[in-house]
Amino acid sequence: MAVSSNVRFRDVVMRGHIIDSLALPKAWGVIMDLGGNFNVTELEIGRTKDDQSYVRMQVIAPDARTLNQIIGALLRLGATLPDEQDVVLRPVEVAGVLPDGFYSTTNLPTEVRVGGRWIPVEDIEMDVAIVVDAADRAALAGPTSVSMASTGTATPIRAFCLPMDEVVPSQQVVVGHQGIRVTPPERARGKEVFGFMQSSVSSEKVKTLVIQTIAHLMTQVRAEGGKILFVLGPAVIHTGAAKHIVSLIRRGYIQVIFGGNAILTHDVEAALFGTSLGIDLKTGEPVEGGNHHHLRAVNTIRRRGSIAAAIEQGVLKEGIAFEAYHHGVDMVLAGSVRDDGPMPEVITDTMKAQRRMRAALKGVEMAVMVATMLHSIATGNLLPATVKTVAVDINPAVVTKLADRGTHQAAGLVTDAELFLRELDAALTLLESQEVAAKAAKAAAEAGIQSARRQAAATSMKS
Amino acid sequence: MAVSSNVRFRDVVMRGHIIDSLALPKAWGVIMDLGGNFNVTELEIGRTKDDQSYVRMQVIAPDARTLNQIIGALLRLGATLPDEQDVVLRPVEVAGVLPDGFYSTTNLPTEVRVGGRWIPVEDIEMDVAIVVDAADRAALAGPTSVSMASTGTATPIRAFCLPMDEVVPSQQVVVGHQGIRVTPPERARGKEVFGFMQSSVSSEKVKTLVIQTIAHLMTQVRAEGGKILFVLGPAVIHTGAAKHIVSLIRRGYIQVIFGGNAILTHDVEAALFGTSLGIDLKTGEPVEGGNHHHLRAVNTIRRRGSIAAAIEQGVLKEGIAFEAYHHGVDMVLAGSVRDDGPMPEVITDTMKAQRRMRAALKGVEMAVMVATMLHSIATGNLLPATVKTVAVDINPAVVTKLADRGTHQAAGLVTDAELFLRELDAALTLLESQEVAAKAAKAAAEAGIQSARRQAAATSMKS
Amino acid sequence: MAVSSNVRFRDVVMRGHIIDSLALPKAWGVIMDLGGNFNVTELEIGRTKDDQSYVRMQVIAPDARTLNQIIGALLRLGATLPDEQDVVLRPVEVAGVLPDGFYSTTNLPTEVRVGGRWIPVEDIEMDVAIVVDAADRAALAGPTSVSMASTGTATPIRAFCLPMDEVVPSQQVVVGHQGIRVTPPERARGKEVFGFMQSSVSSEKVKTLVIQTIAHLMTQVRAEGGKILFVLGPAVIHTGAAKHIVSLIRRGYIQVIFGGNAILTHDVEAALFGTSLGIDLKTGEPVEGGNHHHLRAVNTIRRRGSIAAAIEQGVLKEGIAFEAYHHGVDMVLAGSVRDDGPMPEVITDTMKAQRRMRAALKGVEMAVMVATMLHSIATGNLLPATVKTVAVDINPAVVTKLADRGTHQAAGLVTDAELFLRELDAALTLLESQEVAAKAAKAAAEAGIQSARRQAAATSMKS
Amino acid sequence: MAVSSNVRFRDVVMRGHIIDSLALPKAWGVIMDLGGNFNVTELEIGRTKDDQSYVRMQVIAPDARTLNQIIGALLRLGATLPDEQDVVLRPVEVAGVLPDGFYSTTNLPTEVRVGGRWIPVEDIEMDVAIVVDAADRAALAGPTSVSMASTGTATPIRAFCLPMDEVVPSQQVVVGHQGIRVTPPERARGKEVFGFMQSSVSSEKVKTLVIQTIAHLMTQVRAEGGKILFVLGPAVIHTGAAKHIVSLIRRGYIQVIFGGNAILTHDVEAALFGTSLGIDLKTGEPVEGGNHHHLRAVNTIRRRGSIAAAIEQGVLKEGIAFEAYHHGVDMVLAGSVRDDGPMPEVITDTMKAQRRMRAALKGVEMAVMVATMLHSIATGNLLPATVKTVAVDINPAVVTKLADRGTHQAAGLVTDAELFLRELDAALTLLESQEVAAKAAKAAAEAGIQSARRQAAATSMKS
């Protein structure tokens, strides 16, 4: 922080839904917890739910180090400095190693101040670095750790996220807290879709209402052209719920699927043998020798070389992967150390898998994570806070972990994978039929109007 | 045990499905675990699934005490003694206190040998005493702890279970292990209804198959005149599943309901205010002041004096209690120390509640326990092993505890209460429509036959 | 609420730690969620952690009913009305039935305004009614539901809690929200004892630190003469942790024990047979026939008539009940419908048990609840928010339920009962030895001073 | 299976602890479940716990396919065919693809019959293929899928496991069930170490007894030169238990550690900053900015290039990795898709990680898995059933999954990571001190004897 060592007070400003989001009282708590104090010099509280609030306060600390800590914490809560300066940049010296003091991101919308202008950080995700780049690299050059305040040119400047292992020498990385602006999350107020799901993770809730809300949200996201991601664990297959995923894919509700070797293996096992982990999906009974079906399924696909080849050769004729192939769903499968095989599609290098997942997340506006902890946490790490996220698992610990992302866009549901997907499928069907009926009614009404008009026209012509 | 102190070997016999039920290998394991040994002197293994097996073996022990222990353990596994003698009885001396050495029951079908005859023990349940009674009390008299071998008269003799706190002086209680015969549970083989549910408690199964099986079993039990018990926790109301219970009551699938103060309170709250614990069941959102609706619900019923009065006065117009009242369902509500109110119907004395529950269990052949640990365990304690039992909870620990009753008639299902009941309701509707269709088809076919017959008759008349 | 039907705005005041406790932002959220709005007319924020804050605001609503709802909600958050009037009282007409509109309590410190004076409500607990009583009953008489504003006499007036089933005709019960003042909970700030336990219920924490904090708190409570309550489940016995409870009793850390039939039964089983549920506590192995030891334990005590008699007759010689008897610990055991026996000490009527528990809670300032859901929830219902509460269970769902009491005095710990009690025992021993050492050091220092003084005196005398 | 198509019966033999292990009754159950039948032609039951049992029976099936299925299932239960022939081998044609009909392994000791001799399969693990190899490759050549019966030479023949993705063309892989012999697991009888841990996974047990048993087992394994593997999750660090792992490493109880990026990251974070996930391990309180310590820890090590370099440069001075480095513990860290960084030591390719784990397992005779699901399951997949395995987690679902490996060498413990490791550390210290005392006593006794001898010698010399 560029705070001179004998400064012990500083003005900060917070604006937005700082009451609803609890950002303001949290800020006050943080100041005092860290041993500081404050004077509120201006306070304006939004009157309506769309109004924003505004507070300006002077933060006081016993020493510069404490002040620094407090300011850092307040910036993460969305505070800004009225006397803000540009971000401080330092170059990467060794590939895969960040400069000391690097700023690590939150998953909230973030801007950095470069050359006096606020630039949004692209592809925001949690716990990565921010790289600032310019077409004219010279614009960013200069002595280590100087600000870019002098950049008055029209050089297009970009700021984007990079994980530690991807930075390369000479890239300019943001360090410290200066020149960074984070937009705090807003609490949904009133009847907004996630409103009633926020309160807490509970197994004692009216699930069908929640599921109808999710269905409604999905249709909204799709209507606006957003992509929907499903993260799927193998229990989706074991519980016989694959048919609902198939139905959702066919009807255009899934654009991206994340998972691991298990979901694909059991999906293929079900398609080839009618079993999942050796249990007959029609009768629920174990099939003799069935405990090796999953290995045979993997071997069969490995022999063909890929899922695509197996489909084209007529070996694989149904299931989630089959539908995903035919409907252009982007299926990214990340390997794990417990995998058997694995399937050729599985990305065994976990860092490569992360990169593929990041790429597939472009345009994703909603994520539904069902019955998988590993892949859901991995996905959660990569998602911006603005993506609407639903975590479904029968284990409350998993749901709590996933839903607790410091954002009001995440909702958790402790329930059964199969019954959840069955209800979701049904709820979407209902919404569609209502829409069709509404359209038909509208068309009929319009037809009626036109007919009336024609009649009127005819009549007027007559007269 | 009436084994003389220097006897160190004894013959035992096991018969029945002792292979399938693992009773025989368990017996062998027990003998050796306890430090004994054995010779198999006869062994006949059933060839088909209906054939019974038979084994006779000589058990050897290093001393009489060990032999005694081993024999006791084998009898619990269903072994019998070829040289069996009558049970030993001792009188109760103090009300509510059993004689020393009292035999405590399993929940398996049990017989006692009195006067040389095997008499079935009525109302078998776990962990209680067996009382032997005769119309002619003198028949059972005599010096303390002698057997009844001399009873050759036609006096009708009864053996029945009594919990410790209900025994009264002079009742004759079975002590030791002599003269007791337990029928070990059989493992369902092949396609029997509970076959595929036995393997283990798991959340990763094809739930709809399991639920269809349960639905099928319910129609069977009802077709044969058996009663079905539902044990219900308040989550049934919170999750909006009450309507499915109502539907099941109306269609005759529920004869007995067990629960506590909470299920009734929230059922009435839902009927009066449309909320459950203050959450609006239509919208899923909290209602201001709603966290006190449950107290107001209780107070309202207390003011009327009873649920029946509230129904008759038109105050209570819907819900589970309302339907139970109108369809003659026996609703037994046992209080607990965490209750608010409670409702007038709630039996606050836990021992009285147990007695009412025992009485209500007459004729019950199937029990479905949903989302309640306390009342389900209490019910499980009272049920004979022969009652088909299904335990449904979202917490696997609860399901494991309930389903693990040393019987093959119990199945556990880790899932959501609402989605389970919704599916069960739907599965029963499907079965009914199939039955209706089958009947219609049969009627049509018969009509066809009759018409053909008439035609044939007409034709023959003609000729 | 006595708000005339065309009033649509009203002033409310909040004071205290309304920032830290989030009471103020919650209040703002509530106002807007319920469709109202507000103007902050005065705001003063406490500078130090001991300073209180103050806000006065005008609440505006579209109609009187909404205003009423908002004011009710704000009062529960600790707001007061500057133009506050006396509480409204209505008499009980039927025993066990409250008047319509009765106010149901929170577990926070509460005062009611009677005759212009604020009177604290005694024995506050959640979800009960407030009765106002005066030595001079006439003082409270008058037309139904008038306020007591005229009571200017010196009649001592009391306000206390009563559960619904204990009210009797003519008692005066508080109705509506008028004249009631609730003190919102304060968030512990800085290094306070419960500070770091508040954040959340987690199994991934430094448990020994938490346990040391609890031990420290226990010594504080005892040093100030407060009582400590332990609520115990049978797992305390099964896991072999009884010896730590015994040690705590002997050293004066436990004054009250709550539990059920199971804890006593298994405690006696362990004392008589060395087993718990038939498992040998020395070897961890099952004992043949041991699964009936618990019934034999119950029967043995029933034969003696009571635990006290069994101790006096030398039958029961060790264990928790034995120590409790000898150290005057008040052990209240509430029955439940799943009980076997039960033990003579068990109160089978759940409402009577609640009353005994309430009586035993006088003077209790700390509660430690270990491995029991039923009795812990029952206890939580009865405890004021000011009692420091620790909930320990290996099941996170139980801990979450218990620790989530809308207070900063409750902490949850997901861990093993035995290992928790072992560590707690050890932590208390350590604290004691430190105290002894400190005293010894102080004594030594004082002795040194005295010796020096004496020497000085001697020296001075010499001179 | 080389069973001709019209054969419908076949003799099988089972020998060993087939009663205790339930292998025999399971075999009978399987025969009948699959629609077959059987005649027991010989039966000999072991009299003592060391005696083996023997059964010969004729299996009858309605058709050859069913017989085939039954025989396959029986072979997995340890049955052998008296008319057994050599294994059938088929060559790998495509790298990473197994021949059709490949035999997939169990984790039980397995032999294959080659050239009439039974050869043990090396490095047995679950769900992989068996490759048979000979120094003289020609010995294995010949037409596809013929047996090796003709191999009468002295060519040393090896059989070993290979996972699917490692097979290369021309390797000979076992197909079908012929010529394979599996040794069924034995049930520990009597007082054997895992005896009392087997019964079931439970949180209601005397944990300290279990932990003492584990400690004892660890000293035994070490005394016999076996290696001990610990699989560690990050909760070990979060809960402050790292110091116990350090103590175990120093005292030689840990030779191999498996884990992921998280355990190393938090270990280094604790060493560099004294925090774990930003929580101060000394105070339990969050440190401002501490939520980024883990990234800074990773970055610090990446800058040095490796843990080893960081240690040698004096940057890393304590913790698990530090001790492992100094005591030659083999630490294998497998990456996962949720990793940040990762640390340079982490193997990001999951298949490479499996290979490194397999290599590190040589000589491991005991595995203790603490607080990690992913890495524990991965480890469980690779371990032979003969390795004694202890799974510790606070989540019962994880423990059940890990302990349920069809073997009597696995035990589960539902408890807290820190308290478990603390107790284990203490139990090992106690055992050591007992051993020291015993040695001292023995030395003293021997010294006494020698002294006596010397004296006697002196005396005899005198005489």
mmCIF file of N, CA and C in Angstrom, chain A residues 61-133:
data_model
loop_
_atom_site.group_PDB
_atom_site.id
_atom_site.type_symbol
_atom_site.label_atom_id
_atom_site.label_comp_id
_atom_site.label_asym_id
_atom_site.label_seq_id
_atom_site.Cartn_x
_atom_site.Cartn_y
_atom_site.Cartn_z
ATOM 1 N N ALA A 61 -6.258 4.750 12.671
ATOM 2 C CA ALA A 61 -5.580 3.576 13.201
ATOM 3 C C ALA A 61 -4.399 4.016 14.045
ATOM 4 N N PRO A 62 -3.954 3.170 14.977
ATOM 5 C CA PRO A 62 -2.860 3.567 15.877
ATOM 6 C C PRO A 62 -1.513 3.649 15.155
ATOM 7 N N ASP A 63 -1.392 2.918 14.044
ATOM 8 C CA ASP A 63 -0.131 2.982 13.314
ATOM 9 C C ASP A 63 -0.388 2.671 11.841
ATOM 10 N N ALA A 64 0.622 2.934 11.032
ATOM 11 C CA ALA A 64 0.431 2.824 9.589
ATOM 12 C C ALA A 64 0.169 1.384 9.156
ATOM 13 N N ARG A 65 0.806 0.424 9.811
ATOM 14 C CA ARG A 65 0.638 -0.974 9.431
ATOM 15 C C ARG A 65 -0.825 -1.409 9.645
ATOM 16 N N THR A 66 -1.349 -1.012 10.779
ATOM 17 C CA THR A 66 -2.740 -1.349 11.071
ATOM 18 C C THR A 66 -3.666 -0.670 10.070
ATOM 19 N N LEU A 67 -3.396 0.572 9.790
ATOM 20 C CA LEU A 67 -4.231 1.296 8.834
ATOM 21 C C LEU A 67 -4.231 0.562 7.492
ATOM 22 N N ASN A 68 -3.056 0.139 7.126
ATOM 23 C CA ASN A 68 -2.876 -0.599 5.891
ATOM 24 C C ASN A 68 -3.733 -1.867 5.849
ATOM 25 N N GLN A 69 -3.681 -2.605 6.921
ATOM 26 C CA GLN A 69 -4.486 -3.837 7.044
ATOM 27 C C GLN A 69 -5.967 -3.527 6.925
ATOM 28 N N ILE A 70 -6.378 -2.489 7.646
ATOM 29 C CA ILE A 70 -7.802 -2.130 7.643
ATOM 30 C C ILE A 70 -8.230 -1.730 6.233
ATOM 31 N N ILE A 71 -7.423 -0.902 5.592
ATOM 32 C CA ILE A 71 -7.798 -0.439 4.247
ATOM 33 C C ILE A 71 -7.888 -1.632 3.292
ATOM 34 N N GLY A 72 -6.938 -2.541 3.417
ATOM 35 C CA GLY A 72 -6.972 -3.747 2.573
ATOM 36 C C GLY A 72 -8.274 -4.503 2.751
ATOM 37 N N ALA A 73 -8.661 -4.674 4.005
ATOM 38 C CA ALA A 73 -9.895 -5.420 4.288
ATOM 39 C C ALA A 73 -11.108 -4.671 3.752
ATOM 40 N N LEU A 74 -11.107 -3.330 3.889
ATOM 41 C CA LEU A 74 -12.266 -2.557 3.428
ATOM 42 C C LEU A 74 -12.386 -2.614 1.904
ATOM 43 N N LEU A 75 -11.248 -2.604 1.220
ATOM 44 C CA LEU A 75 -11.301 -2.658 -0.243
ATOM 45 C C LEU A 75 -11.954 -3.959 -0.707
ATOM 46 N N ARG A 76 -11.666 -5.045 0.018
ATOM 47 C CA ARG A 76 -12.289 -6.330 -0.327
ATOM 48 C C ARG A 76 -13.788 -6.307 -0.098
ATOM 49 N N LEU A 77 -14.225 -5.412 0.767
ATOM 50 C CA LEU A 77 -15.664 -5.303 1.022
ATOM 51 C C LEU A 77 -16.312 -4.312 0.062
ATOM 52 N N GLY A 78 -15.531 -3.810 -0.867
ATOM 53 C CA GLY A 78 -16.115 -2.949 -1.876
ATOM 54 C C GLY A 78 -15.882 -1.468 -1.630
ATOM 55 N N ALA A 79 -15.128 -1.129 -0.580
ATOM 56 C CA ALA A 79 -14.840 0.287 -0.343
ATOM 57 C C ALA A 79 -13.894 0.811 -1.424
ATOM 58 N N THR A 80 -13.934 2.109 -1.628
ATOM 59 C CA THR A 80 -12.963 2.711 -2.542
ATOM 60 C C THR A 80 -12.326 3.891 -1.826
ATOM 61 N N LEU A 81 -11.193 4.303 -2.350
ATOM 62 C CA LEU A 81 -10.478 5.432 -1.765
ATOM 63 C C LEU A 81 -10.756 6.648 -2.634
ATOM 64 N N PRO A 82 -11.246 7.735 -2.056
ATOM 65 C CA PRO A 82 -11.586 8.913 -2.870
ATOM 66 C C PRO A 82 -10.318 9.489 -3.519
ATOM 67 N N ASP A 83 -9.172 9.238 -2.858
ATOM 68 C CA ASP A 83 -7.914 9.741 -3.399
ATOM 69 C C ASP A 83 -7.174 8.590 -4.089
ATOM 70 N N GLU A 84 -7.961 7.700 -4.748
ATOM 71 C CA GLU A 84 -7.385 6.485 -5.311
ATOM 72 C C GLU A 84 -6.342 6.798 -6.373
ATOM 73 N N GLN A 85 -5.331 5.929 -6.418
ATOM 74 C CA GLN A 85 -4.300 6.037 -7.435
ATOM 75 C C GLN A 85 -4.309 4.796 -8.307
ATOM 76 N N ASP A 86 -3.446 4.770 -9.276
ATOM 77 C CA ASP A 86 -3.380 3.606 -10.164
ATOM 78 C C ASP A 86 -2.880 2.360 -9.429
ATOM 79 N N VAL A 87 -3.202 1.183 -10.010
ATOM 80 C CA VAL A 87 -2.657 -0.065 -9.471
ATOM 81 C C VAL A 87 -1.143 -0.027 -9.600
ATOM 82 N N VAL A 88 -0.511 -0.782 -8.723
ATOM 83 C CA VAL A 88 0.937 -0.955 -8.802
ATOM 84 C C VAL A 88 1.176 -2.286 -9.511
ATOM 85 N N LEU A 89 2.081 -2.284 -10.465
ATOM 86 C CA LEU A 89 2.356 -3.500 -11.237
ATOM 87 C C LEU A 89 3.797 -3.930 -11.007
ATOM 88 N N ARG A 90 4.006 -5.227 -11.018
ATOM 89 C CA ARG A 90 5.379 -5.740 -10.975
ATOM 90 C C ARG A 90 5.475 -6.848 -12.000
ATOM 91 N N PRO A 91 6.630 -6.944 -12.643
ATOM 92 C CA PRO A 91 6.752 -7.957 -13.698
ATOM 93 C C PRO A 91 7.021 -9.351 -13.124
ATOM 94 N N VAL A 92 6.538 -10.335 -13.840
ATOM 95 C CA VAL A 92 6.872 -11.726 -13.534
ATOM 96 C C VAL A 92 8.320 -11.951 -13.929
ATOM 97 N N GLU A 93 9.089 -12.595 -13.047
ATOM 98 C CA GLU A 93 10.492 -12.849 -13.367
ATOM 99 C C GLU A 93 10.751 -14.299 -13.749
ATOM 100 N N VAL A 94 10.037 -15.182 -13.091
ATOM 101 C CA VAL A 94 10.197 -16.617 -13.370
ATOM 102 C C VAL A 94 8.826 -17.157 -13.787
ATOM 103 N N ALA A 95 8.791 -17.955 -14.812
ATOM 104 C CA ALA A 95 7.519 -18.520 -15.272
ATOM 105 C C ALA A 95 6.858 -19.282 -14.131
ATOM 106 N N GLY A 96 5.580 -19.051 -13.938
ATOM 107 C CA GLY A 96 4.845 -19.794 -12.912
ATOM 108 C C GLY A 96 5.053 -19.270 -11.509
ATOM 109 N N VAL A 97 5.754 -18.158 -11.352
ATOM 110 C CA VAL A 97 5.969 -17.572 -10.024
ATOM 111 C C VAL A 97 5.514 -16.119 -10.061
ATOM 112 N N LEU A 98 4.706 -15.739 -9.080
ATOM 113 C CA LEU A 98 4.182 -14.372 -9.048
ATOM 114 C C LEU A 98 5.131 -13.461 -8.285
ATOM 115 N N PRO A 99 5.116 -12.169 -8.598
ATOM 116 C CA PRO A 99 5.933 -11.252 -7.800
ATOM 117 C C PRO A 99 5.417 -11.189 -6.363
ATOM 118 N N ASP A 100 6.306 -10.885 -5.445
ATOM 119 C CA ASP A 100 5.901 -10.753 -4.036
ATOM 120 C C ASP A 100 4.805 -9.717 -3.900
ATOM 121 N N GLY A 101 3.936 -9.949 -2.970
ATOM 122 C CA GLY A 101 2.894 -8.971 -2.685
ATOM 123 C C GLY A 101 1.779 -8.964 -3.710
ATOM 124 N N PHE A 102 1.748 -9.994 -4.590
ATOM 125 C CA PHE A 102 0.696 -10.054 -5.615
ATOM 126 C C PHE A 102 -0.693 -9.976 -4.987
ATOM 127 N N TYR A 103 -1.588 -9.316 -5.691
ATOM 128 C CA TYR A 103 -2.983 -9.241 -5.253
ATOM 129 C C TYR A 103 -3.681 -10.521 -5.687
ATOM 130 N N SER A 104 -4.361 -11.187 -4.751
ATOM 131 C CA SER A 104 -5.113 -12.367 -5.186
ATOM 132 C C SER A 104 -6.597 -12.041 -5.165
ATOM 133 N N THR A 105 -7.279 -12.503 -6.187
ATOM 134 C CA THR A 105 -8.626 -12.018 -6.484
ATOM 135 C C THR A 105 -9.702 -12.620 -5.585
ATOM 136 N N THR A 106 -10.839 -11.943 -5.547
ATOM 137 C CA THR A 106 -12.098 -12.525 -5.090
ATOM 138 C C THR A 106 -12.846 -12.958 -6.353
ATOM 139 N N ASN A 107 -14.020 -13.536 -6.198
ATOM 140 C CA ASN A 107 -14.812 -13.875 -7.385
ATOM 141 C C ASN A 107 -15.862 -12.810 -7.724
ATOM 142 N N LEU A 108 -15.699 -11.619 -7.123
ATOM 143 C CA LEU A 108 -16.652 -10.537 -7.372
ATOM 144 C C LEU A 108 -16.173 -9.664 -8.534
ATOM 145 N N PRO A 109 -17.091 -8.993 -9.202
ATOM 146 C CA PRO A 109 -16.693 -8.097 -10.286
ATOM 147 C C PRO A 109 -15.639 -7.109 -9.788
ATOM 148 N N THR A 110 -14.576 -6.966 -10.531
ATOM 149 C CA THR A 110 -13.408 -6.208 -10.073
ATOM 150 C C THR A 110 -12.925 -5.280 -11.192
ATOM 151 N N GLU A 111 -12.494 -4.090 -10.803
ATOM 152 C CA GLU A 111 -11.878 -3.170 -11.759
ATOM 153 C C GLU A 111 -10.512 -2.761 -11.246
ATOM 154 N N VAL A 112 -9.616 -2.434 -12.164
ATOM 155 C CA VAL A 112 -8.331 -1.884 -11.743
ATOM 156 C C VAL A 112 -8.146 -0.523 -12.415
ATOM 157 N N ARG A 113 -7.473 0.340 -11.698
ATOM 158 C CA ARG A 113 -7.277 1.700 -12.197
ATOM 159 C C ARG A 113 -5.912 1.765 -12.875
ATOM 160 N N VAL A 114 -5.955 2.003 -14.163
ATOM 161 C CA VAL A 114 -4.717 2.088 -14.933
ATOM 162 C C VAL A 114 -4.758 3.395 -15.717
ATOM 163 N N GLY A 115 -3.744 4.213 -15.584
ATOM 164 C CA GLY A 115 -3.706 5.489 -16.304
ATOM 165 C C GLY A 115 -4.916 6.342 -15.978
ATOM 166 N N GLY A 116 -5.372 6.220 -14.735
ATOM 167 C CA GLY A 116 -6.479 7.069 -14.317
ATOM 168 C C GLY A 116 -7.852 6.540 -14.712
ATOM 169 N N ARG A 117 -7.881 5.457 -15.497
ATOM 170 C CA ARG A 117 -9.180 4.905 -15.900
ATOM 171 C C ARG A 117 -9.414 3.565 -15.224
ATOM 172 N N TRP A 118 -10.698 3.271 -14.927
ATOM 173 C CA TRP A 118 -11.055 1.990 -14.308
ATOM 174 C C TRP A 118 -11.322 0.974 -15.404
ATOM 175 N N ILE A 119 -10.590 -0.110 -15.376
ATOM 176 C CA ILE A 119 -10.711 -1.155 -16.399
ATOM 177 C C ILE A 119 -11.239 -2.425 -15.751
ATOM 178 N N PRO A 120 -12.292 -3.002 -16.304
ATOM 179 C CA PRO A 120 -12.820 -4.235 -15.698
ATOM 180 C C PRO A 120 -11.845 -5.399 -15.891
ATOM 181 N N VAL A 121 -11.762 -6.245 -14.888
ATOM 182 C CA VAL A 121 -10.900 -7.428 -14.985
ATOM 183 C C VAL A 121 -11.694 -8.543 -15.662
ATOM 184 N N GLU A 122 -11.167 -9.049 -16.763
ATOM 185 C CA GLU A 122 -11.875 -10.103 -17.514
ATOM 186 C C GLU A 122 -11.786 -11.447 -16.808
ATOM 187 N N ASP A 123 -12.803 -12.265 -17.015
ATOM 188 C CA ASP A 123 -12.805 -13.654 -16.531
ATOM 189 C C ASP A 123 -12.461 -13.761 -15.057
ATOM 190 N N ILE A 124 -13.125 -12.938 -14.264
ATOM 191 C CA ILE A 124 -12.793 -12.934 -12.842
ATOM 192 C C ILE A 124 -13.049 -14.314 -12.238
ATOM 193 N N GLU A 125 -12.151 -14.769 -11.405
ATOM 194 C CA GLU A 125 -12.352 -15.966 -10.597
ATOM 195 C C GLU A 125 -11.544 -15.788 -9.322
ATOM 196 N N MET A 126 -11.750 -16.680 -8.388
ATOM 197 C CA MET A 126 -11.156 -16.550 -7.061
ATOM 198 C C MET A 126 -9.690 -16.975 -7.030
ATOM 199 N N ASP A 127 -8.897 -16.334 -6.207
ATOM 200 C CA ASP A 127 -7.565 -16.827 -5.845
ATOM 201 C C ASP A 127 -6.582 -16.908 -7.007
ATOM 202 N N VAL A 128 -6.705 -15.984 -7.946
ATOM 203 C CA VAL A 128 -5.718 -15.921 -9.017
ATOM 204 C C VAL A 128 -5.138 -14.503 -9.052
ATOM 205 N N ALA A 129 -4.197 -14.289 -9.971
ATOM 206 C CA ALA A 129 -3.554 -12.981 -10.092
ATOM 207 C C ALA A 129 -4.222 -12.176 -11.189
ATOM 208 N N ILE A 130 -4.017 -10.855 -11.153
ATOM 209 C CA ILE A 130 -4.510 -9.986 -12.232
ATOM 210 C C ILE A 130 -3.303 -9.512 -13.056
ATOM 211 N N VAL A 131 -3.370 -9.772 -14.354
ATOM 212 C CA VAL A 131 -2.329 -9.316 -15.274
ATOM 213 C C VAL A 131 -2.874 -8.122 -16.051
ATOM 214 N N VAL A 132 -2.080 -7.087 -16.169
ATOM 215 C CA VAL A 132 -2.476 -5.929 -16.973
ATOM 216 C C VAL A 132 -1.597 -5.916 -18.219
ATOM 217 N N ASP A 133 -2.251 -5.811 -19.344
ATOM 218 C CA ASP A 133 -1.530 -5.941 -20.605
ATOM 219 C C ASP A 133 -1.955 -4.813 -21.540
#
